[in-house]
XYZ file of N, CA and C in Angstrom:
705
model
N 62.562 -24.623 26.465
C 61.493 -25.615 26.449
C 60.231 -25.021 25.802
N 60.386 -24.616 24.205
C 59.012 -24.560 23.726
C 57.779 -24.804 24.244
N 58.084 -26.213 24.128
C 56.452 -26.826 24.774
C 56.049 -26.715 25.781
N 56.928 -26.722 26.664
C 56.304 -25.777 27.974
C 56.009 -24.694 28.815
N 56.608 -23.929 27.797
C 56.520 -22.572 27.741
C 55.386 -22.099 27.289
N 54.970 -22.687 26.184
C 53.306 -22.400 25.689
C 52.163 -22.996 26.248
N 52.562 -24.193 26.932
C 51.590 -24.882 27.841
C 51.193 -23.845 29.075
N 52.096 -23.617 29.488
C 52.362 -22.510 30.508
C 51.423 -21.410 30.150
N 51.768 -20.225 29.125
C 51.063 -19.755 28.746
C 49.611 -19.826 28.476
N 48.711 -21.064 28.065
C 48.303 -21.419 27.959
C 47.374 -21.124 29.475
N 47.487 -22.180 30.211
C 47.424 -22.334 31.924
C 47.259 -20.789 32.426
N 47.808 -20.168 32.008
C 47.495 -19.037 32.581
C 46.979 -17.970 31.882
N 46.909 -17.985 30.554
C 45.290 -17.043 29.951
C 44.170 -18.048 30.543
N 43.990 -19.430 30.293
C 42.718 -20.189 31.111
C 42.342 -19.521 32.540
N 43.735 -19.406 33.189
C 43.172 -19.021 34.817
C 42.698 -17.689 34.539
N 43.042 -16.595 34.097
C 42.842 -15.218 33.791
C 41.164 -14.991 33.431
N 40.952 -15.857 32.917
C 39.319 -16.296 32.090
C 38.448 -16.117 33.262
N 39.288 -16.650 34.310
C 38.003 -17.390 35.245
C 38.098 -16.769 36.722
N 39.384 -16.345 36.645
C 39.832 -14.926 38.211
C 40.781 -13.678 37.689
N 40.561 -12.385 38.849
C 41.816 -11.973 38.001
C 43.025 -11.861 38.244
N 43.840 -11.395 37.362
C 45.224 -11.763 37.470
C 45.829 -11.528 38.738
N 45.232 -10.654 39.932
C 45.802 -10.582 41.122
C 45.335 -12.181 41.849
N 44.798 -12.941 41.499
C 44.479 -13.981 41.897
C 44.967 -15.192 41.454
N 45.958 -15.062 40.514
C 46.401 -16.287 39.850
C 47.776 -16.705 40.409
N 47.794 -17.915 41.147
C 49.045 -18.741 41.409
C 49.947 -18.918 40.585
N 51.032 -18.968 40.899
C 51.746 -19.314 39.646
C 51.820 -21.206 39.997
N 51.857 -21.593 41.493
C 51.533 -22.973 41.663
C 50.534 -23.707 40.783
N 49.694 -22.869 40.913
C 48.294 -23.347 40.090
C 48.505 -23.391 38.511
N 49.164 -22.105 37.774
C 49.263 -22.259 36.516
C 50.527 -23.680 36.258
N 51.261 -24.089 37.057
C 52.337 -24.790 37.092
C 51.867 -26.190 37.055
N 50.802 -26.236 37.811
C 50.369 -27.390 38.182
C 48.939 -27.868 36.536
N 48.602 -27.174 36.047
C 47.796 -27.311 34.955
C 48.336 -27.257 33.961
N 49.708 -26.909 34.062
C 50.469 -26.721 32.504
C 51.264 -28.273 32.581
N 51.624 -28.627 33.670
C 51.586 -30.149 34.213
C 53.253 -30.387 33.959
N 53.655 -28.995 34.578
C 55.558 -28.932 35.220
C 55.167 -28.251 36.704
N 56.657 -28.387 37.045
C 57.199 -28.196 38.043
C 57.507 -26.610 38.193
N 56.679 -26.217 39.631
C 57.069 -24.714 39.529
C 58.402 -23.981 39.567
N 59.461 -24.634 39.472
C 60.483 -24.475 38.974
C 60.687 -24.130 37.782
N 60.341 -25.194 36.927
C 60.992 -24.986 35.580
C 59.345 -23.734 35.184
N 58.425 -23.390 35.667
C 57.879 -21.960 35.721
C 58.685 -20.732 36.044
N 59.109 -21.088 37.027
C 59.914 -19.837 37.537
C 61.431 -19.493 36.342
N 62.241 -20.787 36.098
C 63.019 -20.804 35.462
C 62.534 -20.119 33.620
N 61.695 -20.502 33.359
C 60.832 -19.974 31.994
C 60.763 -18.227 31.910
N 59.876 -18.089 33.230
C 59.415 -16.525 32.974
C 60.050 -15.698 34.260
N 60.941 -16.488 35.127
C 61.497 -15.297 35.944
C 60.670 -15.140 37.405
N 59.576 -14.556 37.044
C 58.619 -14.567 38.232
C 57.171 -14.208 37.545
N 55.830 -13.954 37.898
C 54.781 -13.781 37.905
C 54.611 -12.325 36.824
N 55.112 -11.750 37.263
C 55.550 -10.284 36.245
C 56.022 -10.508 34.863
N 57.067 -11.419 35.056
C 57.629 -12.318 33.600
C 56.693 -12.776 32.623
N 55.982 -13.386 33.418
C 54.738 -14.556 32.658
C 53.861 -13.293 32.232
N 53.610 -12.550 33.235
C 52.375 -11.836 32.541
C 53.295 -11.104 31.252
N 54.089 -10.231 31.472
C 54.747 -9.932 30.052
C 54.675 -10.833 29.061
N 55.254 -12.316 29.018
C 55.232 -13.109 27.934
C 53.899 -13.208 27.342
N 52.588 -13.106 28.826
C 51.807 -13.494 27.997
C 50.891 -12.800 26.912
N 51.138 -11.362 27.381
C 50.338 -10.380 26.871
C 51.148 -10.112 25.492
N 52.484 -10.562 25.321
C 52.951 -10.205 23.931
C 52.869 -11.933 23.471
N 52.547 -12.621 24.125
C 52.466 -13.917 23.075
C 50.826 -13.210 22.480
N 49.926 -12.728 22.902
C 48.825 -12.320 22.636
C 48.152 -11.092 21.515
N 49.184 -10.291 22.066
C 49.263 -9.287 20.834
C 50.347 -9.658 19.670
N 51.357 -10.453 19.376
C 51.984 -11.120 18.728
C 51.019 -11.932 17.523
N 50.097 -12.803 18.568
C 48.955 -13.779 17.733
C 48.104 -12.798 16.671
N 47.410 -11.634 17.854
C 46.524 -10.898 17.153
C 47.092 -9.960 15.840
N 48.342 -9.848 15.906
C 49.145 -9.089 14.747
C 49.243 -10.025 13.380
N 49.652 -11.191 13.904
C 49.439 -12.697 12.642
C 48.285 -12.779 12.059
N 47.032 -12.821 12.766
C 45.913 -12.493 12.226
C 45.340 -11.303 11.425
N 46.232 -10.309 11.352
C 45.953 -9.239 10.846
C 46.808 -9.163 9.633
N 48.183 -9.705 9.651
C 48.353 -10.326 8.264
C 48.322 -11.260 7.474
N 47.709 -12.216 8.089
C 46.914 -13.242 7.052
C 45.757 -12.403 6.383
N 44.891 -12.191 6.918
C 43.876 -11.023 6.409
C 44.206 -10.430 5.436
N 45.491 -9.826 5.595
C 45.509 -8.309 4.573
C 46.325 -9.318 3.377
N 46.966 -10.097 3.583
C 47.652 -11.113 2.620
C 46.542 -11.583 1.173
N 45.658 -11.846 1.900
C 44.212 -12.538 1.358
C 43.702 -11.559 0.214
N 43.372 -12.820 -0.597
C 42.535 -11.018 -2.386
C 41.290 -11.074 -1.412
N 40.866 -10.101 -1.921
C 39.738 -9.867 -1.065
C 38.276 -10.486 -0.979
N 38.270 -10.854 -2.356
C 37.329 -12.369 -3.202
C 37.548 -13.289 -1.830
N 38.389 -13.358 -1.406
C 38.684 -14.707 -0.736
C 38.304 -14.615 0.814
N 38.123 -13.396 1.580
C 37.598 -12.715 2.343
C 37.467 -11.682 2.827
N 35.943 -11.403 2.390
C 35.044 -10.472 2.335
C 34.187 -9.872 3.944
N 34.581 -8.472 3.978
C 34.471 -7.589 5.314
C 32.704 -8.231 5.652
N 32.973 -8.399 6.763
C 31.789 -8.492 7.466
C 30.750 -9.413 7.183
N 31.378 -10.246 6.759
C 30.709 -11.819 6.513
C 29.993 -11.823 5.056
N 29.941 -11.136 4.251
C 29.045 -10.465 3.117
C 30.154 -10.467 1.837
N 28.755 -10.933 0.514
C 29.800 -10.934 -0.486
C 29.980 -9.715 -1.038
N 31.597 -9.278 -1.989
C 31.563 -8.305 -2.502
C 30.426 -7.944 -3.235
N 30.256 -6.449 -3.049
C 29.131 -5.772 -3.619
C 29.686 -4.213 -4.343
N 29.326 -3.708 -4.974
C 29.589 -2.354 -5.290
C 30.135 -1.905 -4.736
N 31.060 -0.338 -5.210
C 31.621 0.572 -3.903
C 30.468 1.549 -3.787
N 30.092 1.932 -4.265
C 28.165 2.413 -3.921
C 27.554 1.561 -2.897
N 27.354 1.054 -3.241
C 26.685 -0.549 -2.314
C 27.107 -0.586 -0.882
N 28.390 -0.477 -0.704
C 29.173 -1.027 0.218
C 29.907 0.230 1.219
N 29.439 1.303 0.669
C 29.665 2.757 1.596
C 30.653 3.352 0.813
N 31.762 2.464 -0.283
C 33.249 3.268 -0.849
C 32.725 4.746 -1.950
N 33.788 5.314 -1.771
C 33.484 6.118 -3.096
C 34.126 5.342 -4.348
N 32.845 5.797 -5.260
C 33.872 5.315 -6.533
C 34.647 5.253 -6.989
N 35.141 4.606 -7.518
C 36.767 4.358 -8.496
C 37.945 4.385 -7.143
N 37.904 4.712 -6.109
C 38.617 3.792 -5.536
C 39.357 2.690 -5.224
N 40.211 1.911 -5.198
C 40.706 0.953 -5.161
C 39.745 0.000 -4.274
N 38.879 -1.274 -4.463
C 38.195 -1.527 -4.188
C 39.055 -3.012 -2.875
N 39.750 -3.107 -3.853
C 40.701 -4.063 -2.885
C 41.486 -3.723 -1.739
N 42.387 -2.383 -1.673
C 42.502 -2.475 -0.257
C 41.424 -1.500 0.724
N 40.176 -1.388 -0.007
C 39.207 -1.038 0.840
C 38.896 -1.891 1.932
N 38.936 -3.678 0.960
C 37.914 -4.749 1.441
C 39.047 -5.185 2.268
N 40.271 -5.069 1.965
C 41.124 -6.258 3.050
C 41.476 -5.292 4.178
N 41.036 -3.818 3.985
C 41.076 -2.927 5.211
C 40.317 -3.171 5.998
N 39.376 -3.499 5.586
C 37.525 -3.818 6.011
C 37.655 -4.828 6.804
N 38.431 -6.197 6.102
C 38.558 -7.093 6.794
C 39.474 -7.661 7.880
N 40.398 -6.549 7.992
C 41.047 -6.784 9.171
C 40.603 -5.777 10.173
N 40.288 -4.812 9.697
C 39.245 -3.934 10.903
C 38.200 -5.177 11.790
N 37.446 -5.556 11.393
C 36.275 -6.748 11.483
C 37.273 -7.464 12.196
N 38.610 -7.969 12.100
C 39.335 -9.253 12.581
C 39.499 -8.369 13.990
N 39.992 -7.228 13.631
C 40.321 -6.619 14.858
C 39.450 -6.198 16.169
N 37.878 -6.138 15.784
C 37.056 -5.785 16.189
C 36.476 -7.184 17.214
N 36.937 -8.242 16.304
C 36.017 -9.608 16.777
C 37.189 -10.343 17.968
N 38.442 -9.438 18.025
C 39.191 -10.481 18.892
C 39.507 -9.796 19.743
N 39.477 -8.177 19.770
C 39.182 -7.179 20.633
C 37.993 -7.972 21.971
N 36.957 -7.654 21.153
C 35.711 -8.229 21.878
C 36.138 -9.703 23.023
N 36.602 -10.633 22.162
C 37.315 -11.966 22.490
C 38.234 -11.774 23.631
N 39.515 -11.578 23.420
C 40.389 -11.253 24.291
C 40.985 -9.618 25.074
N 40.383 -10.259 26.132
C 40.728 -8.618 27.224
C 42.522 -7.954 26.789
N 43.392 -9.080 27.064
C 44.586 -8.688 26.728
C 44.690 -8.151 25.744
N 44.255 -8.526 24.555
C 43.917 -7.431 23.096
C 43.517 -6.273 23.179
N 42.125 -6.340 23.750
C 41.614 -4.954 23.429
C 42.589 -3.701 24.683
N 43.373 -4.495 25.893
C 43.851 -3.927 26.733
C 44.621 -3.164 25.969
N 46.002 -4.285 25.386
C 47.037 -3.086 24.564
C 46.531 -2.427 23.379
N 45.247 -2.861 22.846
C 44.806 -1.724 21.792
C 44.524 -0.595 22.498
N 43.704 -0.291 23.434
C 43.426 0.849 23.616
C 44.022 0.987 24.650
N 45.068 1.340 25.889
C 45.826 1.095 26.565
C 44.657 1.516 27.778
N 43.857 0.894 27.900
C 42.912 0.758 29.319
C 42.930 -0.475 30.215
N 43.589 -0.529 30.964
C 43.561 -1.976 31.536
C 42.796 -2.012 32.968
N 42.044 -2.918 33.252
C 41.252 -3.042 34.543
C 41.786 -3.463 35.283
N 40.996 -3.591 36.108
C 41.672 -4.270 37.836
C 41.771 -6.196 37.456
N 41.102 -6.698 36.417
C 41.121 -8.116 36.783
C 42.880 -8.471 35.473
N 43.241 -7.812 35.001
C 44.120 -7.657 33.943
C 46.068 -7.124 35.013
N 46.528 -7.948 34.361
C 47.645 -7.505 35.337
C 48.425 -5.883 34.874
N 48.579 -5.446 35.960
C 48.864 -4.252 35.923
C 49.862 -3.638 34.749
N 49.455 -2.791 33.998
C 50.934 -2.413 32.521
C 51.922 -1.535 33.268
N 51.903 -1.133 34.528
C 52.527 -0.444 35.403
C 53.802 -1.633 36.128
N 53.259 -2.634 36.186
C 54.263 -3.917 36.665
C 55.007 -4.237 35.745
N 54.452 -4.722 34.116
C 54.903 -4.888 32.924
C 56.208 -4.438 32.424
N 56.622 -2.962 32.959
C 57.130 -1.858 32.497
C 58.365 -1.722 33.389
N 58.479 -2.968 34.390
C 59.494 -2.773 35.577
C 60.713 -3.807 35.015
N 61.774 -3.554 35.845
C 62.926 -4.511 35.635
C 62.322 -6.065 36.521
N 62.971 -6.891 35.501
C 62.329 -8.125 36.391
C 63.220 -8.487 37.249
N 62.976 -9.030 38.595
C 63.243 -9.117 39.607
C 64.626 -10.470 39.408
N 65.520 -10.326 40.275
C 66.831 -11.322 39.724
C 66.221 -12.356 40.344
N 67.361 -13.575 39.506
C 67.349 -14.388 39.379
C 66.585 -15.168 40.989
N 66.398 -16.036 41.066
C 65.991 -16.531 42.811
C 65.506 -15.766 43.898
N 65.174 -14.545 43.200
C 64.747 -13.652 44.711
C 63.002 -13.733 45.193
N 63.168 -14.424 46.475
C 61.951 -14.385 47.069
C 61.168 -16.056 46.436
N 62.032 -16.660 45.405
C 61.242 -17.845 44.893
C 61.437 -19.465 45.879
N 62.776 -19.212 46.123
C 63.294 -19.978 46.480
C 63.945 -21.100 45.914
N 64.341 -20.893 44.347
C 64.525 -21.954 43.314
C 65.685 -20.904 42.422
N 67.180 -21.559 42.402
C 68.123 -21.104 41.786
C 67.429 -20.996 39.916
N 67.425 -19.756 39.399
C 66.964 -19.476 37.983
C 67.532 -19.080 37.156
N 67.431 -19.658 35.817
C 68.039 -19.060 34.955
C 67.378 -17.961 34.505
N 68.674 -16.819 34.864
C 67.955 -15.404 34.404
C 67.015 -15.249 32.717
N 66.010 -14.921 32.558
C 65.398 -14.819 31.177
C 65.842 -13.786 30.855
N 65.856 -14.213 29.261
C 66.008 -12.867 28.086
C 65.434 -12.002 28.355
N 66.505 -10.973 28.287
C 65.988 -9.351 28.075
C 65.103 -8.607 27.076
N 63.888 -8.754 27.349
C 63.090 -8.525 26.101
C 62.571 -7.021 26.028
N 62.084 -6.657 25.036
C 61.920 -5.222 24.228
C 60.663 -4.754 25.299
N 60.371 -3.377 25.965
C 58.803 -3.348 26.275
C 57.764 -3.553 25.183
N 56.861 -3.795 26.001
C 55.603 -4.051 25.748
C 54.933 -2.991 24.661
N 54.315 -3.417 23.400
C 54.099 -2.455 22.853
C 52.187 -1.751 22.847
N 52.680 -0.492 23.075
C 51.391 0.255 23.307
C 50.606 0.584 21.637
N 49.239 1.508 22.466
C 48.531 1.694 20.922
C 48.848 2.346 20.070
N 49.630 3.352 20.083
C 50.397 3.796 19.388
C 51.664 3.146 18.198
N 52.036 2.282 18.362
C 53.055 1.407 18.083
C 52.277 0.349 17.405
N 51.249 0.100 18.509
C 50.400 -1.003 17.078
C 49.879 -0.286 16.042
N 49.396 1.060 15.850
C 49.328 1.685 15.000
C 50.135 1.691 14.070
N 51.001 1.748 14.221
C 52.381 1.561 13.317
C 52.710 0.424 13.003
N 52.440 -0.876 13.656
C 52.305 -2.094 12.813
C 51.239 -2.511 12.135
N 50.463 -2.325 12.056
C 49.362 -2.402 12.075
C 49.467 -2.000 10.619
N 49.708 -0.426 10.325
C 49.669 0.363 9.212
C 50.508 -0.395 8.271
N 52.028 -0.589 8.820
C 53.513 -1.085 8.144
C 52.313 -2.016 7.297
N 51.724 -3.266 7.821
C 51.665 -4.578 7.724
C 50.988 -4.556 6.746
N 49.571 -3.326 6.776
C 48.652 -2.826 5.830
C 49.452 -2.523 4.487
N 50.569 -1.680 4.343
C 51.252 -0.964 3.224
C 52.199 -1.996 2.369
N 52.404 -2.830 3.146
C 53.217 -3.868 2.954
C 52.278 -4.577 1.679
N 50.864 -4.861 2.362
C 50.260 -6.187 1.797
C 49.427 -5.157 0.168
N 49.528 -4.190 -0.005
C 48.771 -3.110 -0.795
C 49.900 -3.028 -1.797
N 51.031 -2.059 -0.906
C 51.914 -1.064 -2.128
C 52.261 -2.165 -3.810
N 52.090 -3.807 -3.549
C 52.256 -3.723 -5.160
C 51.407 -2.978 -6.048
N 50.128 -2.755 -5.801
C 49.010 -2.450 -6.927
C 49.381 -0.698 -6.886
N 50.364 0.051 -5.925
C 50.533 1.415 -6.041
C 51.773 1.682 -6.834
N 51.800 3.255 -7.857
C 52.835 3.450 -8.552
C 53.638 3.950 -6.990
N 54.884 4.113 -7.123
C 56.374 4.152 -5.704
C 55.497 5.872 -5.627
N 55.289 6.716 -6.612
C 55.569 7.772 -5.964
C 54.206 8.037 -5.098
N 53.638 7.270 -5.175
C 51.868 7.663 -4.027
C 51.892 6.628 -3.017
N 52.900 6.157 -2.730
C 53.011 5.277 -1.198
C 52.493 5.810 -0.052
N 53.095 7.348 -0.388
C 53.028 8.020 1.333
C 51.463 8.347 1.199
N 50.577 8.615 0.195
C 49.164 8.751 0.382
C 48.696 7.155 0.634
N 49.069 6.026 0.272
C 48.575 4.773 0.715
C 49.075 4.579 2.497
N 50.102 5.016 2.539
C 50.352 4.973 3.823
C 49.648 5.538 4.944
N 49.601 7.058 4.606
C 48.588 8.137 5.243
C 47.116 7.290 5.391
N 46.755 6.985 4.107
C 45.316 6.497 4.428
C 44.960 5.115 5.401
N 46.023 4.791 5.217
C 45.890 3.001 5.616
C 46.218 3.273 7.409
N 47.002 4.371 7.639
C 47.227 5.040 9.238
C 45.809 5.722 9.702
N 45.232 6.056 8.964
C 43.665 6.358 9.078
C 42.944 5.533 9.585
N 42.945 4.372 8.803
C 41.998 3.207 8.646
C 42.179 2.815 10.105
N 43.568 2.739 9.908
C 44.075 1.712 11.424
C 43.131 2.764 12.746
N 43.323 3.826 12.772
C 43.215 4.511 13.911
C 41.670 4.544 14.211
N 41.040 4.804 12.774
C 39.646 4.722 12.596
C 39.234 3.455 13.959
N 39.980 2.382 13.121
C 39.470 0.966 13.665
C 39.818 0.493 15.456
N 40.928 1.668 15.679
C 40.988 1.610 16.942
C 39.967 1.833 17.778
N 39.318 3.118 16.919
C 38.477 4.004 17.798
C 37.206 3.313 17.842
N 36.746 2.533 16.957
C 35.913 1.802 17.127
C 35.689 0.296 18.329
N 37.627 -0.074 18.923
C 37.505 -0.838 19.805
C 36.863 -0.060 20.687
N 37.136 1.008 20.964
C 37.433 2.069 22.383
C 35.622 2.324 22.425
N 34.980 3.050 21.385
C 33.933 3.228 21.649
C 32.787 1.958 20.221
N 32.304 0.523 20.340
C 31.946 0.128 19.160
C 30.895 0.150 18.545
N 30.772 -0.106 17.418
C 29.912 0.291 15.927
C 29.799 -1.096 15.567
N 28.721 -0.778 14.703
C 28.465 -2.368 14.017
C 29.436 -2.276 13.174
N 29.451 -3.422 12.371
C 30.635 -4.577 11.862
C 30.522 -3.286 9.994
N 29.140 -3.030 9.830
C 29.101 -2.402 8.757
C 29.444 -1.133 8.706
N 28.680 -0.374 9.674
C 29.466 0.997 10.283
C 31.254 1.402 9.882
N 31.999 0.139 10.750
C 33.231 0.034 11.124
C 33.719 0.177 9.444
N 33.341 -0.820 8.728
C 33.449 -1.022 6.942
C 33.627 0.407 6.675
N 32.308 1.171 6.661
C 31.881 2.721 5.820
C 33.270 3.565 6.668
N 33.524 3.650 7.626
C 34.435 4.328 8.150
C 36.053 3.753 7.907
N 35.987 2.764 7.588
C 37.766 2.342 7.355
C 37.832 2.576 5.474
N 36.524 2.113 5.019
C 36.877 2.752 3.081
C 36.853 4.192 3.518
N 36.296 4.685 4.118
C 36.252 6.349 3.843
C 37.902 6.704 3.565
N 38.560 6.314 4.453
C 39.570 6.434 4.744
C 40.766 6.423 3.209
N 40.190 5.619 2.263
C 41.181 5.671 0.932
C 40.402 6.675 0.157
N 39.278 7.319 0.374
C 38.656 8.653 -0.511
C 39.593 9.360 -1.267
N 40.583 9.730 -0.737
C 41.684 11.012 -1.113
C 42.487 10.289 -2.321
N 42.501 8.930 -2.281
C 43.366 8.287 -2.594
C 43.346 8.074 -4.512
N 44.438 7.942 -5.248
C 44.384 8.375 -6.635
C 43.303 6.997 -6.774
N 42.215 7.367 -8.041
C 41.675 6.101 -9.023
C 42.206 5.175 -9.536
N 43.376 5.062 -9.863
C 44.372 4.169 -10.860
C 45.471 3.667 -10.526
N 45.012 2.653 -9.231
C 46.145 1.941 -9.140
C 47.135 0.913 -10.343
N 48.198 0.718 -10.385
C 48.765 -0.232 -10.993
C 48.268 -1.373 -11.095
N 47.690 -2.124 -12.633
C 47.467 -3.002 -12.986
C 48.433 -4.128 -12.993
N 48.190 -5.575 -12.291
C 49.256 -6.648 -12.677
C 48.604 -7.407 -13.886
């Protein structure tokens, strides 16, 4: 049931907003997603379930957003609300590749602004989670069988992958980066686009963990292609 599965979801980042997750019913999310706590229980298993689904429907979203971004010429959006300007201007070193400076720039900035936005984000970015955030220690457990303690016969849910930490988004993060770049690189300097673009990413982590302005964040994610050859491949 798609649609109620995301309604669901839904219902319960809203409640999360407003108490914390040790406080959230699953009656209550059941009752606002506007099913039957059954077909809740049947969806995510139990309370542990849901929070898993929801924190990877979340970091899932925030990963989409990070490749639309890097997809984008950089003309089309520009780091930190500002139009392209020089790589002088703009903190890069010269002759640099100016383009995946800016779409580095600009998913740093994406990352920075939804960090801020959503707790569940910045949670699995930097793997710090608070007391109002459901525990990544629960996350990490076998989910509890089918009907136990609910009182409602369930269909057992899919066995899904753990939860991925900051480390790992690092690594998507980067992939997604190298992906949206390596045409404009000749094959044999990948692993220096790669290296740098694993920079950028980590750079931009560190900026959730401790933050910098939006321009700051910029000068520190171009630094990051410095090493990197002048002459990318022309299309």
């Amino acid at each position: 049931m798609p649609a109620a599965r995301d309604s669901l979801l839904d219902a319960a980042y809203a409640a999360l907003e407003v108490r914390p997750w040790a406080g959230v019913r699953m009656v209550d999310v059941a009752a606002a997603a506007g099913v039957s706590r059954q077909t809740l229980y049947n969806e995510f298993g139990s309370k542990q379930g849901l929070a898993r689904a929801l924190v990877r429907r979340e970091t899932e979203g925030y990963l989409a957003g990070v490749e639309r971004i890097l997809a984008r010429p950089a003309a089309d959006a520009p780091p930190e609300g500002r139009d392209p300007e020089s790589a002088a201007e703009r903190g890069g070193p010269a002759g640099v590749p100016e383009e995946a400076q800016a779409r580095l720039a600009a998913a740093a900035d994406w990352t920075l602004r939804t960090a801020r936005a959503n707790p569940l984000v910045r949670a699995v970015l930097t793997g710090c989670w608070n007391e109002r955030l459901p525990s990544p220690a629960d996350q990490s457990l076998p989910l509890p069988v089918p009907g136990a303690r609910t009182g409602f016969p369930m269909v057992p849910p899919p066995v899904e992958a753990p939860l991925p930490g900051p480390s790992e988004l690092v690594g998507r993060f980067s992939d997604r980066a190298v992906a949206a770049l390596e045409a404009d690189w000749p094959k044999e300097e990948l692993t220096e686009l790669g290296s740098a673009c694993t920079a950028a990413v980590r750079l931009t982590l560190s900026c959730v963990v401790a933050p910098a302005d939006p321009e700051e964040v910029g000068r520190l994610v171009r630094g990051a292609f410095a090493g990197l050859p002048r002459h990318p491949v022309a299309h």
